[in-house]
PDB file of C-alpha atoms in Angstrom:
ATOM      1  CA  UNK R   1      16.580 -34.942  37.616  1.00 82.00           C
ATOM      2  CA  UNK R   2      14.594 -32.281  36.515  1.00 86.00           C
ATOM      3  CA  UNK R   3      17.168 -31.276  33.483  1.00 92.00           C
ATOM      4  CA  UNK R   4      16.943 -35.358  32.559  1.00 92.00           C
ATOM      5  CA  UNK R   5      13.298 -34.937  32.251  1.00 92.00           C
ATOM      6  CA  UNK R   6      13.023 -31.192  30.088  1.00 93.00           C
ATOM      7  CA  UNK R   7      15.305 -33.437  27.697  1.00 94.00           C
ATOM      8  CA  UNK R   8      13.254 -35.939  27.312  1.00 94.00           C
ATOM      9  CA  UNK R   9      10.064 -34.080  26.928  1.00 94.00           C
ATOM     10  CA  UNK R  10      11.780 -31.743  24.572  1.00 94.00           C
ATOM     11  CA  UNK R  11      12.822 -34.754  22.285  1.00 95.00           C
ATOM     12  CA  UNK R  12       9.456 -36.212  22.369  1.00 95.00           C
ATOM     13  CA  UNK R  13       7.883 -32.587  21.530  1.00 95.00           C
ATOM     14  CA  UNK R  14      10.298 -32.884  18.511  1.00 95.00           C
ATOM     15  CA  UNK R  15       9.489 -36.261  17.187  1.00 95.00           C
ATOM     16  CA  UNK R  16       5.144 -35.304  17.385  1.00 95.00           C
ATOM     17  CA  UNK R  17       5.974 -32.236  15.073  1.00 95.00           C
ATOM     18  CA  UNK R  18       8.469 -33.833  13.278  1.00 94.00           C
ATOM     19  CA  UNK R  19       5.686 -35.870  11.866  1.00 94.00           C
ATOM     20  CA  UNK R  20       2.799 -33.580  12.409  1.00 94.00           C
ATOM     21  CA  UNK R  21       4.785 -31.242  10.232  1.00 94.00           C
ATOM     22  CA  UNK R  22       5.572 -33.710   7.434  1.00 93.00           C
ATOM     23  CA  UNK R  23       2.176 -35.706   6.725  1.00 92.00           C
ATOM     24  CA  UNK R  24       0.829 -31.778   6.570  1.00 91.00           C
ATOM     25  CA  UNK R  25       3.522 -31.389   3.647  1.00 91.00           C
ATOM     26  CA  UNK R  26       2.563 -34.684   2.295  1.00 89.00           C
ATOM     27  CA  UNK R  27      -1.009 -34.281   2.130  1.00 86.00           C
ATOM     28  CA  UNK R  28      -0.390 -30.939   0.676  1.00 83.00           C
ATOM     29  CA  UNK R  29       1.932 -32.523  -2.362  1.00 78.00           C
ATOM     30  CA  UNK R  30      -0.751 -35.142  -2.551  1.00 74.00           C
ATOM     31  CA  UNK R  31      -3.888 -31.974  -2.870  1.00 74.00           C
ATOM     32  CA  UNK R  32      -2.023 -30.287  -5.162  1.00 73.00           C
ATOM     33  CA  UNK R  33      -1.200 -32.812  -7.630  1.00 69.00           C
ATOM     34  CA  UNK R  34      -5.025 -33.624  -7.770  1.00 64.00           C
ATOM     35  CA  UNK R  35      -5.953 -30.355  -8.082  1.00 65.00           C
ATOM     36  CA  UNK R  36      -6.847 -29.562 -12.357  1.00 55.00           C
ATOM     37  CA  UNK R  37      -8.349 -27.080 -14.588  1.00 52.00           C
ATOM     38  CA  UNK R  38     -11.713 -27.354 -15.009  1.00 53.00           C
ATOM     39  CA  UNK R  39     -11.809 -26.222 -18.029  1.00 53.00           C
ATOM     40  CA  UNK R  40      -9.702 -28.990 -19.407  1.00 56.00           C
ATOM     41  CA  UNK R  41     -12.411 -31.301 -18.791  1.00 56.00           C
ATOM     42  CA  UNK R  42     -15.087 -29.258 -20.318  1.00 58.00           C
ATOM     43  CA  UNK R  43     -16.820 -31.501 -23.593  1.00 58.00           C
ATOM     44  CA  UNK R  44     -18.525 -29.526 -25.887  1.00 59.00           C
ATOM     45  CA  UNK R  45     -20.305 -30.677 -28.832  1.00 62.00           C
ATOM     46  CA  UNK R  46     -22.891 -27.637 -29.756  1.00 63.00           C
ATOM     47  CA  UNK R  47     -26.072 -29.309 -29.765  1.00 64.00           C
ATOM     48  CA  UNK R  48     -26.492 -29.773 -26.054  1.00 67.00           C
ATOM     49  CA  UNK R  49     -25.115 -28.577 -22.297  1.00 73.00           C
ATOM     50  CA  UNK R  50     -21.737 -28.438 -22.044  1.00 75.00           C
ATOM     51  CA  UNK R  51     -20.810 -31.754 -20.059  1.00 80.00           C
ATOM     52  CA  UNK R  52     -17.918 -32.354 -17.984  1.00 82.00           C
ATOM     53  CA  UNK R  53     -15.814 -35.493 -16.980  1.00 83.00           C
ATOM     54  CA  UNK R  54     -15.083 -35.988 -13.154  1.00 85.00           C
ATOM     55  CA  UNK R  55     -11.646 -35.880 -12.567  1.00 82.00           C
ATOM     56  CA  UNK R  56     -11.985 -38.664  -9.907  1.00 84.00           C
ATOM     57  CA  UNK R  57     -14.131 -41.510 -11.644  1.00 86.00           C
ATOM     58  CA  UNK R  58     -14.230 -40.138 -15.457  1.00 83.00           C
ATOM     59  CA  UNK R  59     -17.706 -40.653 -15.582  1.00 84.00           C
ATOM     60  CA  UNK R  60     -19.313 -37.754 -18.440  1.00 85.00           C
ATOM     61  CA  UNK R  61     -22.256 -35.676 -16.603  1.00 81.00           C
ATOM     62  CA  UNK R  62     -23.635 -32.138 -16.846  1.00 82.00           C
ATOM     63  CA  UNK R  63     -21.673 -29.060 -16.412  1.00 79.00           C
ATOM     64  CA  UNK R  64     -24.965 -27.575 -14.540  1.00 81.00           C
ATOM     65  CA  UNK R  65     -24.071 -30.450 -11.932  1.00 81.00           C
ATOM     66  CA  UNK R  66     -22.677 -29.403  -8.686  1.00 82.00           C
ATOM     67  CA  UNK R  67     -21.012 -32.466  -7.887  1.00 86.00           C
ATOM     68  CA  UNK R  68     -20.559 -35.917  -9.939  1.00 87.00           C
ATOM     69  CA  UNK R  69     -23.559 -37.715  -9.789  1.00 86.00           C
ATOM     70  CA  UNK R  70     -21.462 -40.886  -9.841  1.00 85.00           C
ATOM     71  CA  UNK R  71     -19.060 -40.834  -7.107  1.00 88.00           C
ATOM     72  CA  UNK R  72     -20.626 -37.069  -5.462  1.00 86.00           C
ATOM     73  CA  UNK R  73     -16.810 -35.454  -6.325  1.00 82.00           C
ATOM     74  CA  UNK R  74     -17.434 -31.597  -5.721  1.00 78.00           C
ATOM     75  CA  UNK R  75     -15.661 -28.862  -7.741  1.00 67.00           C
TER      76      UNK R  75
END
């Protein structure tokens, strides 16, 4: 009885960390495929503040900016 039951709660303790363990990986893949160089986004004409173009919406702000005024995307 009590070996019937250790099974089962060791296959169920399996299957929770089976996918506990891979959406972790996934949203890891996912973060670092989003994740770019700022300074590839940096515009800079020489007449005014360097601006910057959010990697999320492409909306042009600022570089002074902490986060996109637009869609509020932090960096």
């Amino acid at each position: 009885m009590y070996v019937v039951l250790f099974i089962v709660l060791g296959i169920i303790s399996y299957v929770i960390l089976y996918f506990v363990i891979k959406a972790a990986v996934r949203d890891g893949i996912v973060e670092a495929r989003n994740i770019n160089n700022p300074t590839e986004n940096i515009v800079d004409d020489g007449t005014n503040i360097s601006q910057v173009i959010c990697p999320t919406c492409g909306t042009l702000h600022d570089m002074d900016y902490p986060k996109c005024p637009n869609c509020k995307h932090s960096y």
